[in-house]
């Protein structure tokens, strides 16, 4: 039973305090309104707890792994303790490495650089570009979009059965889609990968902020996620998992911190002995505030309790879906169908509207921030919209060119810091826009739909 199913009847808790909850924005129609931030899938606001923890540490900031002074020692301990906290949050195995990176994109590019020679990579076309694109120096098989979780497993099994069984292989899969919010069958995909001698990396960028992620329970080899989606927007990410490929690879960046010993050779060159720990791939001065903020967010989410967090988010998902059910012009995008479990990420299109025009009106007339476009998942959105995979998307124009399809959608996303009122106001705004139309005129400027002045 999934956590979402198990938590369905739990009491709904209050939203976690986040920065920006009291921000007001001007409306093009006059006056101001409290800003409804409903673009969590792009970047979630910082938890107040994270901000407070970072502010308390900031006066004690010092160089990490570099100094003998008190502040350097304190910062080093804080940085390494953050690594331990993240490992516990992810349920890592005892010998797993936790590497701090800049983002999910950075984490997966790091892993791509660490692949053994002749490694085959299998990735569904439905992935975010962060997990779709880093593997191009390897032998990559792009798998067609499945229409059920079972079909996803069967598609992977067929592809793996046809590979060279003697070479290394890696499967990359998302935990929750950044477009549809749907949960993928990670545990079953991991079992299929391992049955065919392959390893698997989980892109948990959209899963970790909404749902518990346990490396051992899911039986994945690596997991990657970003701090800025986990309520810790300080430019840091994580790659955690098995150490052997990472130890055998050349450092992701060459420089101080990654090197254990450097010496001159008689021929004028240098010999380098690299660390085998996570430091091997963390050259340069590390982002200690970013690492600490991730650890703080991990603690805050764990202490709040996943059952309560998931139950409350599902309450918000139901609010959106039930509201949309009253508007026949709205079509929710989905791979796995209406009943598929999902996190607080919903993409949709509105009949008769260009999605950029609709999103611009939500912002300018209602103070509601959503996302429009192809969401850095172009193949997936094109599949969901039924468009030609080669067609060019005109994401910013309020009207498509004559004879051209408008290839964009609208995405609303929310999480632990979202008040009920923001979601309710969003649903009411959608209904009003569909019924009455926009109150203002809009034009295209630098590829974006903006209010006409």
GROMACS .gro file of C-alpha atoms in nm:
model
  453
    1UNK     CA    1   0.000   0.000   0.000
    2UNK     CA    2   0.144   0.339  -0.099
    3UNK     CA    3   0.190   0.616   0.155
    4UNK     CA    4  -0.066   0.817  -0.040
    5UNK     CA    5  -0.327   0.542  -0.001
    6UNK     CA    6  -0.239   0.474   0.360
    7UNK     CA    7  -0.259   0.843   0.451
    8UNK     CA    8  -0.584   0.918   0.272
    9UNK     CA    9  -0.791   0.914   0.589
   10UNK     CA   10  -0.538   1.085   0.817
   11UNK     CA   11  -0.611   1.424   0.967
   12UNK     CA   12  -0.506   1.712   0.743
   13UNK     CA   13  -0.235   1.924   0.907
   14UNK     CA   14  -0.160   2.295   0.871
   15UNK     CA   15   0.086   2.404   0.603
   16UNK     CA   16   0.450   2.434   0.707
   17UNK     CA   17   0.559   2.799   0.737
   18UNK     CA   18   0.749   2.919   0.429
   19UNK     CA   19   0.906   3.247   0.323
   20UNK     CA   20   0.690   3.466   0.102
   21UNK     CA   21   0.360   3.367   0.258
   22UNK     CA   22   0.279   3.733   0.330
   23UNK     CA   23   0.399   3.879  -0.002
   24UNK     CA   24   0.144   4.092  -0.190
   25UNK     CA   25   0.156   4.165  -0.563
   26UNK     CA   26  -0.016   4.428  -0.780
   27UNK     CA   27  -0.302   4.331  -1.011
   28UNK     CA   28  -0.330   4.475  -1.359
   29UNK     CA   29  -0.696   4.548  -1.285
   30UNK     CA   30  -0.601   4.754  -0.979
   31UNK     CA   31  -0.522   4.687  -0.615
   32UNK     CA   32  -0.304   4.417  -0.458
   33UNK     CA   33  -0.354   4.060  -0.344
   34UNK     CA   34  -0.159   3.802  -0.148
   35UNK     CA   35   0.062   3.611  -0.391
   36UNK     CA   36  -0.038   3.249  -0.446
   37UNK     CA   37   0.286   3.067  -0.529
   38UNK     CA   38   0.175   2.756  -0.716
   39UNK     CA   39   0.494   2.673  -0.904
   40UNK     CA   40   0.659   2.448  -0.646
   41UNK     CA   41   0.770   2.201  -0.915
   42UNK     CA   42   1.009   2.466  -1.050
   43UNK     CA   43   1.136   2.600  -0.716
   44UNK     CA   44   0.966   2.565  -0.380
   45UNK     CA   45   0.984   2.853  -0.130
   46UNK     CA   46   1.227   2.815   0.156
   47UNK     CA   47   1.087   2.672   0.474
   48UNK     CA   48   1.097   2.927   0.755
   49UNK     CA   49   1.284   2.662   0.956
   50UNK     CA   50   1.552   2.640   0.686
   51UNK     CA   51   1.590   3.017   0.669
   52UNK     CA   52   1.616   3.046   1.047
   53UNK     CA   53   1.877   2.771   1.067
   54UNK     CA   54   2.088   2.930   0.792
   55UNK     CA   55   2.059   3.275   0.953
   56UNK     CA   56   2.171   3.134   1.290
   57UNK     CA   57   2.476   2.972   1.129
   58UNK     CA   58   2.574   3.260   0.897
   59UNK     CA   59   2.787   3.454   1.153
   60UNK     CA   60   2.992   3.139   1.208
   61UNK     CA   61   3.057   3.074   0.838
   62UNK     CA   62   3.410   2.956   0.765
   63UNK     CA   63   3.615   2.758   0.513
   64UNK     CA   64   3.539   2.387   0.503
   65UNK     CA   65   3.817   2.126   0.532
   66UNK     CA   66   4.072   2.403   0.500
   67UNK     CA   67   4.131   2.580   0.830
   68UNK     CA   68   4.248   2.518   1.186
   69UNK     CA   69   4.042   2.803   1.329
   70UNK     CA   70   3.726   2.756   1.531
   71UNK     CA   71   3.487   2.876   1.260
   72UNK     CA   72   3.647   2.650   1.000
   73UNK     CA   73   3.624   2.354   1.234
   74UNK     CA   74   3.261   2.438   1.309
   75UNK     CA   75   3.174   2.472   0.941
   76UNK     CA   76   3.347   2.145   0.857
   77UNK     CA   77   3.152   1.962   1.126
   78UNK     CA   78   2.828   2.119   1.007
   79UNK     CA   79   2.901   2.022   0.645
   80UNK     CA   80   2.983   1.660   0.728
   81UNK     CA   81   2.688   1.631   0.967
   82UNK     CA   82   2.467   1.752   0.683
   83UNK     CA   83   2.594   1.458   0.479
   84UNK     CA   84   2.496   1.220   0.761
   85UNK     CA   85   2.150   1.380   0.789
   86UNK     CA   86   2.086   1.342   0.415
   87UNK     CA   87   2.200   0.979   0.423
   88UNK     CA   88   1.949   0.909   0.700
   89UNK     CA   89   1.673   1.098   0.516
   90UNK     CA   90   1.730   0.877   0.211
   91UNK     CA   91   1.775   0.551   0.403
   92UNK     CA   92   2.119   0.503   0.247
   93UNK     CA   93   2.320   0.184   0.285
   94UNK     CA   94   2.621   0.191   0.515
   95UNK     CA   95   2.876   0.207   0.234
   96UNK     CA   96   2.686   0.455   0.012
   97UNK     CA   97   2.838   0.793  -0.067
   98UNK     CA   98   2.650   1.121  -0.036
   99UNK     CA   99   2.794   1.383  -0.272
  100UNK     CA  100   2.682   1.745  -0.261
  101UNK     CA  101   2.632   1.896  -0.605
  102UNK     CA  102   2.460   2.204  -0.747
  103UNK     CA  103   2.131   2.041  -0.850
  104UNK     CA  104   1.965   1.726  -0.984
  105UNK     CA  105   2.100   1.817  -1.329
  106UNK     CA  106   2.451   1.844  -1.188
  107UNK     CA  107   2.413   1.515  -0.998
  108UNK     CA  108   2.308   1.318  -1.305
  109UNK     CA  109   2.579   1.475  -1.519
  110UNK     CA  110   2.829   1.372  -1.252
  111UNK     CA  111   2.703   1.014  -1.264
  112UNK     CA  112   2.715   1.020  -1.644
  113UNK     CA  113   3.083   1.113  -1.621
  114UNK     CA  114   3.139   0.818  -1.385
  115UNK     CA  115   2.990   0.548  -1.610
  116UNK     CA  116   3.222   0.256  -1.686
  117UNK     CA  117   3.341   0.214  -2.043
  118UNK     CA  118   3.084   0.067  -2.282
  119UNK     CA  119   2.800   0.125  -2.036
  120UNK     CA  120   2.453   0.104  -2.189
  121UNK     CA  121   2.194   0.350  -2.060
  122UNK     CA  122   1.816   0.305  -2.074
  123UNK     CA  123   1.591   0.603  -2.020
  124UNK     CA  124   1.224   0.671  -2.096
  125UNK     CA  125   1.143   0.962  -2.326
  126UNK     CA  126   0.915   1.087  -2.049
  127UNK     CA  127   1.204   1.211  -1.836
  128UNK     CA  128   1.283   1.571  -1.746
  129UNK     CA  129   1.576   1.695  -1.955
  130UNK     CA  130   1.797   1.672  -1.644
  131UNK     CA  131   1.770   1.293  -1.662
  132UNK     CA  132   1.708   1.260  -2.036
  133UNK     CA  133   2.012   1.440  -2.174
  134UNK     CA  134   2.330   1.371  -1.967
  135UNK     CA  135   2.393   1.026  -2.119
  136UNK     CA  136   2.472   1.125  -2.476
  137UNK     CA  137   2.836   1.014  -2.455
  138UNK     CA  138   2.716   0.664  -2.367
  139UNK     CA  139   2.524   0.408  -2.569
  140UNK     CA  140   2.169   0.527  -2.497
  141UNK     CA  141   1.836   0.357  -2.563
  142UNK     CA  142   1.540   0.594  -2.537
  143UNK     CA  143   1.225   0.406  -2.445
  144UNK     CA  144   0.878   0.507  -2.564
  145UNK     CA  145   0.631   0.661  -2.321
  146UNK     CA  146   0.434   0.389  -2.140
  147UNK     CA  147   0.062   0.428  -2.077
  148UNK     CA  148   0.045   0.223  -1.757
  149UNK     CA  149   0.293   0.146  -1.479
  150UNK     CA  150   0.285  -0.220  -1.586
  151UNK     CA  151   0.369  -0.121  -1.941
  152UNK     CA  152   0.665   0.078  -1.811
  153UNK     CA  153   0.806  -0.232  -1.642
  154UNK     CA  154   0.739  -0.452  -1.945
  155UNK     CA  155   0.899  -0.200  -2.182
  156UNK     CA  156   1.213  -0.188  -1.968
  157UNK     CA  157   1.227  -0.566  -1.934
  158UNK     CA  158   1.211  -0.611  -2.313
  159UNK     CA  159   1.482  -0.354  -2.373
  160UNK     CA  160   1.713  -0.504  -2.109
  161UNK     CA  161   1.659  -0.857  -2.241
  162UNK     CA  162   1.801  -0.746  -2.577
  163UNK     CA  163   2.116  -0.584  -2.439
  164UNK     CA  164   2.464  -0.731  -2.420
  165UNK     CA  165   2.441  -0.915  -2.086
  166UNK     CA  166   2.816  -0.895  -2.022
  167UNK     CA  167   2.861  -0.519  -2.015
  168UNK     CA  168   2.758  -0.261  -1.756
  169UNK     CA  169   2.416  -0.099  -1.787
  170UNK     CA  170   2.226   0.179  -1.614
  171UNK     CA  171   1.854   0.260  -1.603
  172UNK     CA  172   1.749   0.617  -1.526
  173UNK     CA  173   1.391   0.677  -1.413
  174UNK     CA  174   1.190   0.949  -1.243
  175UNK     CA  175   1.008   0.894  -0.916
  176UNK     CA  176   0.730   1.142  -0.988
  177UNK     CA  177   0.674   1.318  -1.318
  178UNK     CA  178   0.742   1.691  -1.322
  179UNK     CA  179   0.460   1.722  -1.580
  180UNK     CA  180   0.179   1.495  -1.459
  181UNK     CA  181   0.285   1.440  -1.098
  182UNK     CA  182   0.221   1.068  -1.145
  183UNK     CA  183   0.421   0.823  -0.935
  184UNK     CA  184   0.632   0.575  -1.129
  185UNK     CA  185   0.672   0.208  -1.025
  186UNK     CA  186   1.028   0.259  -0.902
  187UNK     CA  187   1.054  -0.057  -0.694
  188UNK     CA  188   0.933  -0.275  -0.984
  189UNK     CA  189   1.164  -0.101  -1.232
  190UNK     CA  190   1.457  -0.152  -0.995
  191UNK     CA  191   1.375  -0.522  -0.969
  192UNK     CA  192   1.364  -0.550  -1.349
  193UNK     CA  193   1.696  -0.368  -1.384
  194UNK     CA  194   1.872  -0.585  -1.130
  195UNK     CA  195   1.726  -0.905  -1.276
  196UNK     CA  196   1.902  -0.819  -1.601
  197UNK     CA  197   2.231  -0.714  -1.441
  198UNK     CA  198   2.173  -0.341  -1.471
  199UNK     CA  199   2.188  -0.066  -1.213
  200UNK     CA  200   1.930   0.210  -1.164
  201UNK     CA  201   1.940   0.577  -1.069
  202UNK     CA  202   1.630   0.752  -0.937
  203UNK     CA  203   1.560   1.113  -1.029
  204UNK     CA  204   1.380   1.214  -0.710
  205UNK     CA  205   1.364   1.588  -0.782
  206UNK     CA  206   0.983   1.582  -0.776
  207UNK     CA  207   0.944   1.284  -0.542
  208UNK     CA  208   1.159   1.380  -0.242
  209UNK     CA  209   0.967   1.703  -0.154
  210UNK     CA  210   0.632   1.519  -0.152
  211UNK     CA  211   0.693   1.159  -0.054
  212UNK     CA  212   0.940   0.954   0.151
  213UNK     CA  213   1.237   0.819  -0.047
  214UNK     CA  214   1.418   0.514   0.092
  215UNK     CA  215   1.711   0.384  -0.112
  216UNK     CA  216   1.707   0.041   0.049
  217UNK     CA  217   1.331  -0.004   0.033
  218UNK     CA  218   1.315   0.099  -0.333
  219UNK     CA  219   1.639  -0.092  -0.400
  220UNK     CA  220   1.783   0.178  -0.624
  221UNK     CA  221   2.156   0.218  -0.672
  222UNK     CA  222   2.162   0.599  -0.675
  223UNK     CA  223   1.923   0.884  -0.606
  224UNK     CA  224   1.950   1.247  -0.715
  225UNK     CA  225   1.752   1.551  -0.604
  226UNK     CA  226   1.774   1.931  -0.573
  227UNK     CA  227   1.759   2.149  -0.265
  228UNK     CA  228   1.560   2.422  -0.437
  229UNK     CA  229   1.265   2.185  -0.482
  230UNK     CA  230   1.300   2.057  -0.124
  231UNK     CA  231   1.233   2.398   0.037
  232UNK     CA  232   1.608   2.475   0.054
  233UNK     CA  233   1.682   2.714  -0.234
  234UNK     CA  234   2.052   2.774  -0.183
  235UNK     CA  235   2.202   2.621  -0.497
  236UNK     CA  236   2.277   2.271  -0.376
  237UNK     CA  237   2.182   1.916  -0.474
  238UNK     CA  238   2.260   1.557  -0.387
  239UNK     CA  239   2.382   1.242  -0.556
  240UNK     CA  240   2.373   0.949  -0.314
  241UNK     CA  241   2.439   0.581  -0.371
  242UNK     CA  242   2.690   0.312  -0.450
  243UNK     CA  243   3.053   0.417  -0.422
  244UNK     CA  244   3.236   0.183  -0.662
  245UNK     CA  245   3.168   0.357  -0.995
  246UNK     CA  246   3.223   0.695  -0.831
  247UNK     CA  247   3.559   0.591  -0.681
  248UNK     CA  248   3.678   0.445  -1.011
  249UNK     CA  249   3.589   0.756  -1.215
  250UNK     CA  250   3.806   1.057  -1.276
  251UNK     CA  251   3.699   1.349  -1.055
  252UNK     CA  252   3.401   1.542  -1.187
  253UNK     CA  253   3.609   1.860  -1.141
  254UNK     CA  254   3.985   1.871  -1.099
  255UNK     CA  255   4.107   2.092  -0.819
  256UNK     CA  256   4.164   2.143  -0.450
  257UNK     CA  257   3.963   1.927  -0.217
  258UNK     CA  258   3.939   1.641  -0.469
  259UNK     CA  259   4.314   1.580  -0.454
  260UNK     CA  260   4.482   1.401  -0.165
  261UNK     CA  261   4.840   1.448  -0.286
  262UNK     CA  262   5.001   1.640  -0.574
  263UNK     CA  263   5.371   1.620  -0.657
  264UNK     CA  264   5.601   1.735  -0.936
  265UNK     CA  265   5.759   1.479  -1.165
  266UNK     CA  266   6.113   1.498  -1.296
  267UNK     CA  267   5.976   1.551  -1.647
  268UNK     CA  268   5.805   1.871  -1.532
  269UNK     CA  269   5.453   1.735  -1.501
  270UNK     CA  270   5.252   1.652  -1.189
  271UNK     CA  271   5.128   1.332  -1.030
  272UNK     CA  272   4.794   1.344  -0.853
  273UNK     CA  273   4.647   1.108  -0.597
  274UNK     CA  274   4.270   1.165  -0.574
  275UNK     CA  275   4.046   1.108  -0.274
  276UNK     CA  276   3.823   0.801  -0.282
  277UNK     CA  277   3.557   0.953  -0.057
  278UNK     CA  278   3.280   1.188  -0.169
  279UNK     CA  279   3.544   1.465  -0.173
  280UNK     CA  280   3.672   1.314  -0.500
  281UNK     CA  281   3.381   1.482  -0.679
  282UNK     CA  282   3.351   1.795  -0.462
  283UNK     CA  283   3.649   2.000  -0.578
  284UNK     CA  284   3.667   2.363  -0.474
  285UNK     CA  285   3.518   2.533  -0.172
  286UNK     CA  286   3.188   2.355  -0.103
  287UNK     CA  287   2.851   2.523  -0.071
  288UNK     CA  288   2.824   2.468   0.302
  289UNK     CA  289   2.511   2.683   0.334
  290UNK     CA  290   2.344   2.488   0.054
  291UNK     CA  291   2.432   2.155   0.216
  292UNK     CA  292   2.318   2.277   0.559
  293UNK     CA  293   1.989   2.405   0.415
  294UNK     CA  294   1.916   2.066   0.258
  295UNK     CA  295   1.987   1.893   0.588
  296UNK     CA  296   1.760   2.141   0.768
  297UNK     CA  297   1.478   2.073   0.520
  298UNK     CA  298   1.526   1.698   0.558
  299UNK     CA  299   1.488   1.731   0.934
  300UNK     CA  300   1.183   1.957   0.907
  301UNK     CA  301   0.998   1.723   0.672
  302UNK     CA  302   1.084   1.417   0.879
  303UNK     CA  303   0.971   1.584   1.202
  304UNK     CA  304   0.645   1.703   1.044
  305UNK     CA  305   0.562   1.341   0.960
  306UNK     CA  306   0.516   1.206   0.610
  307UNK     CA  307   0.171   1.061   0.674
  308UNK     CA  308   0.035   1.403   0.764
  309UNK     CA  309   0.221   1.583   0.485
  310UNK     CA  310   0.105   1.338   0.219
  311UNK     CA  311  -0.253   1.337   0.345
  312UNK     CA  312  -0.272   1.715   0.335
  313UNK     CA  313  -0.124   1.731  -0.014
  314UNK     CA  314  -0.374   1.475  -0.139
  315UNK     CA  315  -0.649   1.694   0.003
  316UNK     CA  316  -0.518   1.977  -0.217
  317UNK     CA  317  -0.492   1.747  -0.520
  318UNK     CA  318  -0.856   1.647  -0.472
  319UNK     CA  319  -0.957   2.013  -0.445
  320UNK     CA  320  -0.803   2.084  -0.787
  321UNK     CA  321  -0.934   1.773  -0.956
  322UNK     CA  322  -1.287   1.811  -0.821
  323UNK     CA  323  -1.288   2.176  -0.926
  324UNK     CA  324  -1.164   2.092  -1.274
  325UNK     CA  325  -1.432   1.823  -1.308
  326UNK     CA  326  -1.685   2.107  -1.313
  327UNK     CA  327  -1.514   2.272  -1.611
  328UNK     CA  328  -1.544   2.054  -1.924
  329UNK     CA  329  -1.307   2.285  -2.115
  330UNK     CA  330  -1.018   2.179  -1.888
  331UNK     CA  331  -0.823   1.863  -1.975
  332UNK     CA  332  -0.572   1.724  -1.726
  333UNK     CA  333  -0.264   1.566  -1.885
  334UNK     CA  334  -0.192   1.211  -1.776
  335UNK     CA  335   0.007   0.906  -1.884
  336UNK     CA  336  -0.141   0.651  -1.647
  337UNK     CA  337  -0.502   0.766  -1.620
  338UNK     CA  338  -0.723   0.953  -1.376
  339UNK     CA  339  -0.681   0.703  -1.092
  340UNK     CA  340  -0.300   0.702  -1.096
  341UNK     CA  341  -0.140   0.812  -0.765
  342UNK     CA  342   0.028   1.150  -0.798
  343UNK     CA  343   0.202   1.422  -0.601
  344UNK     CA  344   0.097   1.787  -0.603
  345UNK     CA  345   0.184   1.850  -0.968
  346UNK     CA  346  -0.096   1.882  -1.227
  347UNK     CA  347  -0.062   1.997  -1.589
  348UNK     CA  348  -0.360   2.084  -1.803
  349UNK     CA  349  -0.482   2.263  -2.114
  350UNK     CA  350  -0.796   2.473  -2.159
  351UNK     CA  351  -1.004   2.447  -2.473
  352UNK     CA  352  -1.000   2.772  -2.667
  353UNK     CA  353  -0.703   2.914  -2.479
  354UNK     CA  354  -0.332   2.933  -2.549
  355UNK     CA  355  -0.173   2.812  -2.227
  356UNK     CA  356   0.068   3.106  -2.202
  357UNK     CA  357  -0.224   3.348  -2.233
  358UNK     CA  358  -0.413   3.163  -1.959
  359UNK     CA  359  -0.113   3.156  -1.724
  360UNK     CA  360  -0.046   3.526  -1.785
  361UNK     CA  361  -0.407   3.610  -1.695
  362UNK     CA  362  -0.387   3.404  -1.375
  363UNK     CA  363  -0.082   3.607  -1.274
  364UNK     CA  364  -0.184   3.954  -1.384
  365UNK     CA  365  -0.551   3.943  -1.283
  366UNK     CA  366  -0.548   3.707  -0.983
  367UNK     CA  367  -0.195   3.714  -0.838
  368UNK     CA  368  -0.150   3.340  -0.896
  369UNK     CA  369   0.186   3.208  -1.013
  370UNK     CA  370   0.181   2.891  -1.223
  371UNK     CA  371   0.405   2.762  -1.505
  372UNK     CA  372   0.334   2.734  -1.876
  373UNK     CA  373   0.531   2.576  -2.158
  374UNK     CA  374   0.687   2.234  -2.208
  375UNK     CA  375   0.842   2.212  -1.858
  376UNK     CA  376   1.188   2.092  -1.971
  377UNK     CA  377   1.021   1.765  -2.071
  378UNK     CA  378   0.954   1.833  -2.438
  379UNK     CA  379   0.909   1.475  -2.566
  380UNK     CA  380   0.664   1.394  -2.284
  381UNK     CA  381   0.450   1.706  -2.324
  382UNK     CA  382   0.440   1.662  -2.702
  383UNK     CA  383   0.321   1.303  -2.649
  384UNK     CA  384   0.052   1.414  -2.404
  385UNK     CA  385  -0.065   1.689  -2.640
  386UNK     CA  386  -0.068   1.452  -2.935
  387UNK     CA  387   0.166   1.669  -3.141
  388UNK     CA  388   0.423   1.589  -3.406
  389UNK     CA  389   0.748   1.512  -3.219
  390UNK     CA  390   0.935   1.731  -3.470
  391UNK     CA  391   0.697   2.029  -3.445
  392UNK     CA  392   0.827   2.355  -3.306
  393UNK     CA  393   0.659   2.473  -2.986
  394UNK     CA  394   0.548   2.836  -2.968
  395UNK     CA  395   0.540   2.858  -2.591
  396UNK     CA  396   0.512   3.231  -2.544
  397UNK     CA  397   0.256   3.359  -2.791
  398UNK     CA  398  -0.103   3.412  -2.679
  399UNK     CA  399  -0.219   3.284  -3.018
  400UNK     CA  400  -0.063   3.016  -3.236
  401UNK     CA  401   0.037   3.109  -3.588
  402UNK     CA  402  -0.224   3.027  -3.856
  403UNK     CA  403  -0.238   2.652  -3.907
  404UNK     CA  404   0.007   2.587  -3.624
  405UNK     CA  405  -0.078   2.400  -3.307
  406UNK     CA  406  -0.002   2.571  -2.978
  407UNK     CA  407   0.241   2.332  -2.813
  408UNK     CA  408   0.230   2.429  -2.449
  409UNK     CA  409   0.042   2.348  -2.131
  410UNK     CA  410  -0.019   2.497  -1.786
  411UNK     CA  411   0.120   2.344  -1.468
  412UNK     CA  412   0.000   2.406  -1.115
  413UNK     CA  413   0.213   2.263  -0.834
  414UNK     CA  414   0.206   2.289  -0.458
  415UNK     CA  415   0.335   2.124  -0.144
  416UNK     CA  416   0.389   2.140   0.229
  417UNK     CA  417   0.379   2.519   0.246
  418UNK     CA  418   0.068   2.580   0.035
  419UNK     CA  419  -0.237   2.724   0.214
  420UNK     CA  420  -0.577   2.582   0.122
  421UNK     CA  421  -0.689   2.932   0.026
  422UNK     CA  422  -0.431   2.954  -0.254
  423UNK     CA  423  -0.553   2.634  -0.417
  424UNK     CA  424  -0.919   2.730  -0.372
  425UNK     CA  425  -0.850   3.075  -0.524
  426UNK     CA  426  -0.674   2.910  -0.816
  427UNK     CA  427  -0.969   2.679  -0.889
  428UNK     CA  428  -1.213   2.971  -0.869
  429UNK     CA  429  -0.992   3.177  -1.102
  430UNK     CA  430  -0.981   2.897  -1.360
  431UNK     CA  431  -1.359   2.870  -1.354
  432UNK     CA  432  -1.401   3.248  -1.388
  433UNK     CA  433  -1.152   3.280  -1.676
  434UNK     CA  434  -1.315   2.998  -1.868
  435UNK     CA  435  -1.663   3.140  -1.808
  436UNK     CA  436  -1.599   3.513  -1.853
  437UNK     CA  437  -1.267   3.541  -2.037
  438UNK     CA  438  -0.974   3.767  -1.949
  439UNK     CA  439  -1.043   4.120  -1.829
  440UNK     CA  440  -0.727   4.256  -1.992
  441UNK     CA  441  -0.556   4.248  -2.329
  442UNK     CA  442  -0.225   4.062  -2.368
  443UNK     CA  443   0.061   4.066  -2.615
  444UNK     CA  444   0.382   3.875  -2.679
  445UNK     CA  445   0.708   4.031  -2.563
  446UNK     CA  446   1.041   3.847  -2.590
  447UNK     CA  447   0.854   3.518  -2.626
  448UNK     CA  448   0.637   3.572  -2.320
  449UNK     CA  449   0.271   3.662  -2.295
  450UNK     CA  450   0.238   3.984  -2.092
  451UNK     CA  451  -0.038   4.237  -2.022
  452UNK     CA  452  -0.064   4.503  -2.292
  453UNK     CA  453   0.012   4.848  -2.155
   0.00000   0.00000   0.00000
